[in-house]
Short mmCIF file of C-alpha atoms and ligand atoms in Angstrom, two decimals:
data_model
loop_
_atom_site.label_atom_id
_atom_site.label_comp_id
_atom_site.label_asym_id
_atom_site.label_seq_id
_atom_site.Cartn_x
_atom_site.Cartn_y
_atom_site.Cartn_z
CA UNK A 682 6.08 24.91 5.04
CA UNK A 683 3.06 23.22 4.17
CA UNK A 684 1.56 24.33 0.95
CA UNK A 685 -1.43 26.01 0.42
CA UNK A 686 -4.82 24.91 1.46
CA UNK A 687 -6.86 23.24 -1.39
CA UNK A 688 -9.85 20.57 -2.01
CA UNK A 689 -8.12 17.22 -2.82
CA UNK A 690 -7.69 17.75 -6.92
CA UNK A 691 -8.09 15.04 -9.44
CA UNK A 692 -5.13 13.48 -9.59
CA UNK A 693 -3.04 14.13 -12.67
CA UNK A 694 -2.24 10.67 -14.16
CA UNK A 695 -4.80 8.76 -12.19
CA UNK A 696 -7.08 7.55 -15.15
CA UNK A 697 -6.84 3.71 -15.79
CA UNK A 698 -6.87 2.88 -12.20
CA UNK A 699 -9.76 0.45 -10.91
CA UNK A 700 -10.09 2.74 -7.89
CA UNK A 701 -10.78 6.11 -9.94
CA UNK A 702 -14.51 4.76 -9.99
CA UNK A 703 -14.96 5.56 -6.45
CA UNK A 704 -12.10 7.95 -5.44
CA UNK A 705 -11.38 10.06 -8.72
CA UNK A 706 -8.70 11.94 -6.79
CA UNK A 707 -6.49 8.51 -5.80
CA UNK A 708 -2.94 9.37 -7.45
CA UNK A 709 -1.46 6.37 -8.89
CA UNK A 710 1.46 6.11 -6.17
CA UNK A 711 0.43 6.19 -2.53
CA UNK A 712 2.43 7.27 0.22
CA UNK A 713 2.82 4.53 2.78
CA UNK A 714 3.13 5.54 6.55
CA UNK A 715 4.82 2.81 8.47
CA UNK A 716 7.79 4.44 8.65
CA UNK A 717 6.39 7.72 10.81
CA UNK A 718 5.91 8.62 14.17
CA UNK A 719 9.47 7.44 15.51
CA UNK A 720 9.69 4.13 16.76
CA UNK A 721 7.22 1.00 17.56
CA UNK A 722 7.58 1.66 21.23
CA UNK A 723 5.54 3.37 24.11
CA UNK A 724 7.45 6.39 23.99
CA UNK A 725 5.35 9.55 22.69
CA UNK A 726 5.57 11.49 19.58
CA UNK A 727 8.33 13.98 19.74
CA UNK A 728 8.40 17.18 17.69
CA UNK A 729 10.74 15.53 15.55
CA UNK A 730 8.33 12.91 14.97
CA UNK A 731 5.69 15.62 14.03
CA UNK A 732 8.49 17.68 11.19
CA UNK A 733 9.81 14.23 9.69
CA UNK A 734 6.21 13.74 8.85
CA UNK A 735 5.49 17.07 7.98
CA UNK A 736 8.67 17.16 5.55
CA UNK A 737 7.31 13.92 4.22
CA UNK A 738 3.42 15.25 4.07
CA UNK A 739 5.08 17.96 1.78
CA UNK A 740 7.25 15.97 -0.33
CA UNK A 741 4.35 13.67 -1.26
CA UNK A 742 1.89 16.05 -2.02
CA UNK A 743 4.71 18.02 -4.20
CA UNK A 744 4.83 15.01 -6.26
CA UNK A 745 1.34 14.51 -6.65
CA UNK A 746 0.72 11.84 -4.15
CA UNK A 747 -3.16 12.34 -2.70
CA UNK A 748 -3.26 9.03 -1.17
CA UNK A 749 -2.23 8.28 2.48
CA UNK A 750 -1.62 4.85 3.97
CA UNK A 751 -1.74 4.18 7.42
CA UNK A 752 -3.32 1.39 10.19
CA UNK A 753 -4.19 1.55 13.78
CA UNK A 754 -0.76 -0.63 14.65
CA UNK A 755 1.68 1.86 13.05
CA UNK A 756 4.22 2.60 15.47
CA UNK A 757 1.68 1.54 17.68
CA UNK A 758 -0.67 4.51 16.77
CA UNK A 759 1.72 6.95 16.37
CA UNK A 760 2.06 7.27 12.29
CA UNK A 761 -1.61 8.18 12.84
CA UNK A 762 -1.22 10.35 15.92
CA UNK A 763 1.80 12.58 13.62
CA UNK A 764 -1.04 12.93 10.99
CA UNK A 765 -3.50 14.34 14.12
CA UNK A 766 -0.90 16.81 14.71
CA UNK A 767 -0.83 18.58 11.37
CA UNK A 768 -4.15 18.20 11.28
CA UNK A 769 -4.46 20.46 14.15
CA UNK A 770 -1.73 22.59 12.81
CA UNK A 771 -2.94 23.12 9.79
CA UNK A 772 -7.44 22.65 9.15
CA UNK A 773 -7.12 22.60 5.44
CA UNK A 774 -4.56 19.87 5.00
CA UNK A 775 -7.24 16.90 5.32
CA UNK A 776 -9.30 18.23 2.94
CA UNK A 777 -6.32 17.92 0.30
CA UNK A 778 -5.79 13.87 0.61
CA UNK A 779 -7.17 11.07 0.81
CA UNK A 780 -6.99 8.96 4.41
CA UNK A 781 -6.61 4.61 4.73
CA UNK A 782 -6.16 2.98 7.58
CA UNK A 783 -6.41 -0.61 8.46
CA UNK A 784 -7.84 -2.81 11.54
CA UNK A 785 -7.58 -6.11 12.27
CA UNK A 786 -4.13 -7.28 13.62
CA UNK A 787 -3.71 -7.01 17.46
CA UNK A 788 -0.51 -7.15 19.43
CA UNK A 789 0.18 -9.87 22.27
CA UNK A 790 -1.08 -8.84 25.53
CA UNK A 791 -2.43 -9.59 28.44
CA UNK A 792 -5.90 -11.31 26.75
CA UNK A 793 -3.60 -13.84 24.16
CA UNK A 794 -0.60 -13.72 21.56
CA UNK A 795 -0.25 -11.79 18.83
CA UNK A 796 -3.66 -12.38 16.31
CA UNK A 797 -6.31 -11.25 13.99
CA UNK A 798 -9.55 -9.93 15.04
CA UNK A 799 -12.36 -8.75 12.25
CA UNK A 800 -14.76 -9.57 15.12
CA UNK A 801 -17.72 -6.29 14.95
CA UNK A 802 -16.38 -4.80 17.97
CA UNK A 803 -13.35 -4.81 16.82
CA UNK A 804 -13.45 -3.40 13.49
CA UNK A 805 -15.73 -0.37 15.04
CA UNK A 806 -13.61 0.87 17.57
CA UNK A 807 -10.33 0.27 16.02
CA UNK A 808 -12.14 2.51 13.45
CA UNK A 809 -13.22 4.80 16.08
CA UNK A 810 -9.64 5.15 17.79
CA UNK A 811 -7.96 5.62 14.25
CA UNK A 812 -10.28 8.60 13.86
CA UNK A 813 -9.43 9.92 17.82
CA UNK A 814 -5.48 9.65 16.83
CA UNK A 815 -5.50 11.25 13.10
CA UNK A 816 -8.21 14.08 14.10
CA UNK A 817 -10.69 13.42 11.51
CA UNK A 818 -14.17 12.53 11.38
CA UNK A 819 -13.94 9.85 8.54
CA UNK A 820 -11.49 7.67 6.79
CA UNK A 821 -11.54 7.39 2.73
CA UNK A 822 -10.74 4.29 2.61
CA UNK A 823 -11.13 1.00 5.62
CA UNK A 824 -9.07 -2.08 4.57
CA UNK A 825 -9.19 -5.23 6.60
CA UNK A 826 -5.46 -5.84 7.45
CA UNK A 827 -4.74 -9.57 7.61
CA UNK A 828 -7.61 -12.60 6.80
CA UNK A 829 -8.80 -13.94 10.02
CA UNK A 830 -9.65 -17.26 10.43
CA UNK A 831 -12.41 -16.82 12.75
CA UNK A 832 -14.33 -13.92 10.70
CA UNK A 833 -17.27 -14.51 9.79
CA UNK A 834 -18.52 -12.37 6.69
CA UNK A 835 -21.49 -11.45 7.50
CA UNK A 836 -20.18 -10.10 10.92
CA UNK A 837 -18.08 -7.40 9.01
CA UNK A 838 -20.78 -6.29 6.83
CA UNK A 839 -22.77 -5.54 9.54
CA UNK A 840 -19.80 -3.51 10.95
CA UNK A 841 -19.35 -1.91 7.76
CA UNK A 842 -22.41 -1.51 7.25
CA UNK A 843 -22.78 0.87 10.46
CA UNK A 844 -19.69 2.57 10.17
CA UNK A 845 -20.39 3.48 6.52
CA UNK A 846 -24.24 4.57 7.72
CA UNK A 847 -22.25 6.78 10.39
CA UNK A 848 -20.01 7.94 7.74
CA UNK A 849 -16.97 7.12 9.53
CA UNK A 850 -15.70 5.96 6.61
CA UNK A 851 -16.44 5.82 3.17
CA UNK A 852 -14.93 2.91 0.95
CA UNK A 853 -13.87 -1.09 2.00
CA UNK A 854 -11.25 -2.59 0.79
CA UNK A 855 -8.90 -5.56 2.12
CA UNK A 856 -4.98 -6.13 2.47
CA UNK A 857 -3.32 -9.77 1.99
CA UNK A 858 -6.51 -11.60 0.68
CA UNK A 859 -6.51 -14.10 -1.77
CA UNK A 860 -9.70 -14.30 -4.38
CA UNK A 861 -11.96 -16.62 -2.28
CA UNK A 862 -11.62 -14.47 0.77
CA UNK A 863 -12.61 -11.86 -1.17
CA UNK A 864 -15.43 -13.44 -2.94
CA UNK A 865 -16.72 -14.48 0.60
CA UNK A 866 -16.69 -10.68 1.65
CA UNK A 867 -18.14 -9.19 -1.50
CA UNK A 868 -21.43 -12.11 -1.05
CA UNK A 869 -22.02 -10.89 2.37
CA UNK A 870 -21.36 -7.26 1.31
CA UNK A 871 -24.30 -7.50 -1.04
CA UNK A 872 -23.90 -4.61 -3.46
CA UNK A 873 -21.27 -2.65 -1.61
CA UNK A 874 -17.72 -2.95 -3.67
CA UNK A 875 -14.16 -4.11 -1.86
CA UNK A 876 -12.38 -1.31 -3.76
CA UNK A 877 -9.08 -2.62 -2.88
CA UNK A 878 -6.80 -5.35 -2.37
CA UNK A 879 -3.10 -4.18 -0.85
CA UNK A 880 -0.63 -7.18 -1.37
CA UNK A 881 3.19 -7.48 -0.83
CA UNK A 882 4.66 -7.37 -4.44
CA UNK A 883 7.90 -6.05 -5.71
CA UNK A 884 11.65 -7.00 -7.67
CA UNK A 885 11.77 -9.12 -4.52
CA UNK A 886 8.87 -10.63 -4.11
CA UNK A 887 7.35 -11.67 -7.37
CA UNK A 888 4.87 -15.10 -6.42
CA UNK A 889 2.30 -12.98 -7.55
CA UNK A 890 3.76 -13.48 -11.20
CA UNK A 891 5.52 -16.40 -10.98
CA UNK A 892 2.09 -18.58 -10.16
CA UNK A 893 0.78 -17.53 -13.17
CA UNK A 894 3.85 -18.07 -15.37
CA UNK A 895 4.97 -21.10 -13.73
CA UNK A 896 1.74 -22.74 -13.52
CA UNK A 897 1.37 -26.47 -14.92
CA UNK A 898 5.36 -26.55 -15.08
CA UNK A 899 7.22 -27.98 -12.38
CA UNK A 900 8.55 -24.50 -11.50
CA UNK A 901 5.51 -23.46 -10.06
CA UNK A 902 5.56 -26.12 -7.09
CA UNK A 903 7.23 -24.09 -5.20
CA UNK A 904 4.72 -21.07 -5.51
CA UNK A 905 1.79 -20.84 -3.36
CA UNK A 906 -1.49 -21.51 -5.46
CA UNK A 907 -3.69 -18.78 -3.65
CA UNK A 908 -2.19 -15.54 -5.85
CA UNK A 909 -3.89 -18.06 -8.31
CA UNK A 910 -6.79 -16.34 -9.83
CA UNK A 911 -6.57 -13.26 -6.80
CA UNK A 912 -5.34 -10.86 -9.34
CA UNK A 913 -7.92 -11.85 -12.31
CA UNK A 914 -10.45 -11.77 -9.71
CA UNK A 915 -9.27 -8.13 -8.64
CA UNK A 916 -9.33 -7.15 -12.52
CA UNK A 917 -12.47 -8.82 -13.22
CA UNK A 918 -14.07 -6.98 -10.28
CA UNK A 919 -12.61 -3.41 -10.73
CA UNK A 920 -10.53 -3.85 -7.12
CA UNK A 921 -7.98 -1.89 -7.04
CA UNK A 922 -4.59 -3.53 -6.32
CA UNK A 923 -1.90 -1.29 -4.15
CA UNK A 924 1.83 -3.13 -3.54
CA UNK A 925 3.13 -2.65 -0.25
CA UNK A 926 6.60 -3.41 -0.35
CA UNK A 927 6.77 -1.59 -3.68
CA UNK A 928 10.51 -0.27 -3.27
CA UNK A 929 11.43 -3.53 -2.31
CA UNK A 930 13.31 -1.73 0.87
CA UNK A 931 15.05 0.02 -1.33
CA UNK A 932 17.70 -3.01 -2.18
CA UNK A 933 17.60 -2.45 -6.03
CA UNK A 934 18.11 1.71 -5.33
CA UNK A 935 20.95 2.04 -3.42
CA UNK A 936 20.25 0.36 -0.02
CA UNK A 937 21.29 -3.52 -1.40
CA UNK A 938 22.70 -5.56 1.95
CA UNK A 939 25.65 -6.72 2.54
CA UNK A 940 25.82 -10.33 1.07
CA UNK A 941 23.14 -10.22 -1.05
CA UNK A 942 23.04 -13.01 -4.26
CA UNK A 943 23.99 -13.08 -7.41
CA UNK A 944 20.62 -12.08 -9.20
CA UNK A 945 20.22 -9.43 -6.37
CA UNK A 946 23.36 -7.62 -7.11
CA UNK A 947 22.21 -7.90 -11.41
CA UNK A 948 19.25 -6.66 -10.38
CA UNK A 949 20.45 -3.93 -8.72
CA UNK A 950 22.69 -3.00 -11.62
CA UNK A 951 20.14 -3.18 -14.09
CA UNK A 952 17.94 -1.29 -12.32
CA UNK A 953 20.68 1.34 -12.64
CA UNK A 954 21.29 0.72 -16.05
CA UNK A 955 17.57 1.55 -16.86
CA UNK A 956 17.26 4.86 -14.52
CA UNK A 957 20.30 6.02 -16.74
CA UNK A 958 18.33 5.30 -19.92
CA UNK A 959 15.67 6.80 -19.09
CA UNK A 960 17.00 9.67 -16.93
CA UNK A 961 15.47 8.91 -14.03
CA UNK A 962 15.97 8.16 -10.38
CA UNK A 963 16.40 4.24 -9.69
CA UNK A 964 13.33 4.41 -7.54
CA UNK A 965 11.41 5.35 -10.90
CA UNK A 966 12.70 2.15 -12.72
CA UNK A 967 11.84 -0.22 -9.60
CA UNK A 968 8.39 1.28 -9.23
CA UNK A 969 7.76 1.80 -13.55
CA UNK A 970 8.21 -1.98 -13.65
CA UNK A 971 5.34 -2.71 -10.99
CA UNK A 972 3.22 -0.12 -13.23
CA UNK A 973 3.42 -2.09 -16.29
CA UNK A 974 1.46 -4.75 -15.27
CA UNK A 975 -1.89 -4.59 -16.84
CA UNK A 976 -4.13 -4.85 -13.32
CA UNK A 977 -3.16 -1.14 -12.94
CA UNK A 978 -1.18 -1.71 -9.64
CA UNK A 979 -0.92 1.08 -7.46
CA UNK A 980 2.94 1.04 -5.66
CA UNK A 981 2.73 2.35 -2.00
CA UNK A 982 5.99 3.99 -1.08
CA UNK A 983 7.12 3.28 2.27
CA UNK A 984 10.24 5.96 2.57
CA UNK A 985 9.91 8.59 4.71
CA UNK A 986 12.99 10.71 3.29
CA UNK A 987 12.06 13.83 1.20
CA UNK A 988 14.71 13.21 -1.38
CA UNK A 989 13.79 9.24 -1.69
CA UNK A 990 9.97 10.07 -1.69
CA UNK A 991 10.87 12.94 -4.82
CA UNK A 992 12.72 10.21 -6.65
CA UNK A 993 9.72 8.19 -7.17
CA UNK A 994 7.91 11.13 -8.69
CA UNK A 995 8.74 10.34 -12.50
CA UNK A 996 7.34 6.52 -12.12
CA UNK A 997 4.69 7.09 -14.16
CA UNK A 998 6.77 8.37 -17.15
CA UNK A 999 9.03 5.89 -17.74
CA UNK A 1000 8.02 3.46 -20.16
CA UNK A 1001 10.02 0.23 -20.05
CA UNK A 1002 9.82 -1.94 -23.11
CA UNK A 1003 8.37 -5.65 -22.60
CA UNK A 1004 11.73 -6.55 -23.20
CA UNK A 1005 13.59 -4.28 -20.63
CA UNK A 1006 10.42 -5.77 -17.96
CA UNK A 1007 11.32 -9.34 -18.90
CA UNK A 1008 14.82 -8.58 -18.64
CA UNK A 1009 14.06 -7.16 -14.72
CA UNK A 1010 11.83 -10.22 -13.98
CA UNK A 1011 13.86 -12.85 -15.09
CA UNK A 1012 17.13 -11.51 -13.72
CA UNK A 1013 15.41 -10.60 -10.40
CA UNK A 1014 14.18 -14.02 -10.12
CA UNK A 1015 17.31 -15.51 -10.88
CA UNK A 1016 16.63 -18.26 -13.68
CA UNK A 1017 15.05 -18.46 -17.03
CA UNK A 1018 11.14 -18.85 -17.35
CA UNK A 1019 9.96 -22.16 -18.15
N1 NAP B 2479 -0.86 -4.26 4.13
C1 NAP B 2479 0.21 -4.72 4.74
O1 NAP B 2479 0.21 -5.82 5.31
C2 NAP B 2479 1.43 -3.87 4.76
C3 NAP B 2479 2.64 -4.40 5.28
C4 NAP B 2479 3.77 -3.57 5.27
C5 NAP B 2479 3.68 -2.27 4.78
N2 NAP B 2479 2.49 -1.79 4.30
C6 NAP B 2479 2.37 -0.42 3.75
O2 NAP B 2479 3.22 -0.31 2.63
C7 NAP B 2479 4.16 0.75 2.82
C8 NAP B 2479 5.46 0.39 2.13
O3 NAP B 2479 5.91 -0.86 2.61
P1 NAP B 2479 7.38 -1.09 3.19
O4 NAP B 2479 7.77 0.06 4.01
O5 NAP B 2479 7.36 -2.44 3.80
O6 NAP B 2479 8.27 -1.22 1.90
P2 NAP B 2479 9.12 -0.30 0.87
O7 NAP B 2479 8.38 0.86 0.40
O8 NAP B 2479 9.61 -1.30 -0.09
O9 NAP B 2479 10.39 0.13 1.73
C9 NAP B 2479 10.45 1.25 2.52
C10 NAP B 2479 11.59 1.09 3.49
O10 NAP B 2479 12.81 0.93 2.75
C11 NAP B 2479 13.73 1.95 3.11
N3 NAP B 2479 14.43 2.40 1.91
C12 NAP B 2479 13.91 2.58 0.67
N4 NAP B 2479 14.87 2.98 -0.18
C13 NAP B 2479 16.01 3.08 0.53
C14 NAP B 2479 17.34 3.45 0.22
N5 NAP B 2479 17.70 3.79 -1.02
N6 NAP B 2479 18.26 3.44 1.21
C15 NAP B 2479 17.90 3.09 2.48
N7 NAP B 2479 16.65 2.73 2.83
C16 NAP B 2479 15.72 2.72 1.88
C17 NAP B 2479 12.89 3.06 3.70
O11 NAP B 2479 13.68 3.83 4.60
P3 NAP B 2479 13.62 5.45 4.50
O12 NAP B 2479 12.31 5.85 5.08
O13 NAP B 2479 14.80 5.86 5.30
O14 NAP B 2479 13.76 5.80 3.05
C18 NAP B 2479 11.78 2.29 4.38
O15 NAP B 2479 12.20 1.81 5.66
C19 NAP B 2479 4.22 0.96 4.33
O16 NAP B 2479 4.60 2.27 4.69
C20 NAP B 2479 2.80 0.68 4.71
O17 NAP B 2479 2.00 1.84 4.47
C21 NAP B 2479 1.38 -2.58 4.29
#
């Protein structure tokens, strides 16, 4: 059952977030929908599509969660299309979160490969289909997927600027944008705000620290150079940084593959060493230690099981030491800092 109908609250533990200055009710963990509406095929939702996402809705919201993730390629649509469903079942639900979705990646077909598009017409009626699929009449939040190489900035603000005018949605924000991208957006923006920037960073991916700790040491060759000043500019500029990726697929709570290294497998067991210190699910620990950081990040799960989804729920409690989060960096990265 769906709980009761209610306006989206302010979300308990939300202060110190970058994105409570234009969403006060954005809970600090956001529920990431990838993983719904069955698989990335043609076929269409099922009714089992519609309860795992129901059972999921409910689970999330039980923890707090007010923040939903999705983007027009989702199971090709059909993440959104499960939210349109309960939507329709129950009126009240959308008024108790928060909506995202994302635009800009397109598929191969018949046109060209697989590429990005910000292009105006684009960006509107992906916009306009997301809202067709989910049943709503605005999103919360539009982020711009992937950086295309063609966009041109002041293209998108004029999109934005209609669909904002329309109030189809309501905030911008980007996904896997380094600082200059950004700071190209924001000029042609004018006053509006990119509220958020939703990067890939986890216990398994960790470039995002390592270029700042490894830089003018030969260690940091190897790291790309654009996280490079991307996550002072986000601080600096009050945008709100979400992780996908966050539970790192789950290797360091119970799902670890066959095979993995050496530092993945200490990893693992230290993550379980901390849960047990702290009494806590290992999903907790993984997602505490992307917390700590001081840009404020904002995890987004990506499970879809009930029981996975409640074991993030005392993230925000735990409070590693610096030396239990250095102890997690450096053994998930597999050799001392320089
Ligand atoms: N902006 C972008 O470019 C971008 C890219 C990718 C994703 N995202 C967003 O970020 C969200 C999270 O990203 P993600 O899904 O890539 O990463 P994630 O949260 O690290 O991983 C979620 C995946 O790991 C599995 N998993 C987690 N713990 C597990 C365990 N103990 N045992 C078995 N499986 C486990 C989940 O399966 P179960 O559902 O079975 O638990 C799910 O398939 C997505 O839902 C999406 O909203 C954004």
């Amino acid at each position: 059952m769906i709980l009761p109908n209610r306006q989206v609250p302010v979300a308990p533990g939300s202060s110190g977030i970058a994105i409570n200055d234009s969403l006060p009710q954005a809970s600090r963990l956001v529920f990431g929908c990838m993983g719904l509406g069955g698989g990335w095929n043609a076929q269409e939702i099922s009714g089992q599509d519609i309860s795992r996402a129901q059972a999921a809705v409910e689970a999330a919201l039980e923890i707090g969660i007010t923040l939903f993730d999705h983007a027009d390629i989702y199971t090709l649509g059909k993440a959104e299309q499960c939210f349109g469903a309960l939507f329709r079942q129950q009126p009240g639900l959308r008024e108790r979160m928060l909506l995202q979705s994302k635009c800009g990646i397109r598929f191969a077909d018949a046109q060209g490969p697989k590429r990005y598009d910000l292009s105006a017409a684009h960006i509107i009626g992906s916009v306009e289909a997301s809202l067709r699929r989910l049943n709503t009449d605005y999103l919360d939040l539009l982020l711009l997927h992937r950086p295309d190489p063609l966009m041109q900035a002041d293209e998108v603000a004029e999109a934005w600027s209609r669909l904002k005018s329309s109030g189809k949605a309501r905030h911008l924000g980007v996904s896997n944008m380094h600082a200059g991208h950004m700071r190209s957006l924001s000029h042609a923006l004018g006053g509006e705000p990119l509220v958020v920037n939703q990067l890939e960073m986890s216990l398994r991916k960790l470039d995002w620290l390592d270029s700042g700790t490894c830089f003018n040491d030969s260690q940091g060759l190897a790291v790309g150079t654009d996280w490079a000043g991307t996550l002072d500019h986000c601080q600096q500029h009050k945008v709100q940084i979400q992780a996908w990726g966050s539970l790192a697929k789950g290797w360091f709570s119970g799902a670890l593959p066959v095979g993995a290294a050496p530092a993945e497998r200490q990893t693992a067991a230290l993550v379980q060493e901390l849960a047990d210190l702290h009494q806590v699910a290992r999903e907790s620990v993984v997602l505490a230690w992307l917390m700590k950081h001081p840009a404020g990040i904002q995890p987004v799960i990506g499970t879809s099981d009930p029981v996975r989804i409640r074991a993030c729920a005392a993230a925000a409690k735990v409070h590693l030491s610096r030396e239990a989060w250095y102890r997690l960096y450096v053994t998930a990265r597999g050799g001392d800092l320089p």
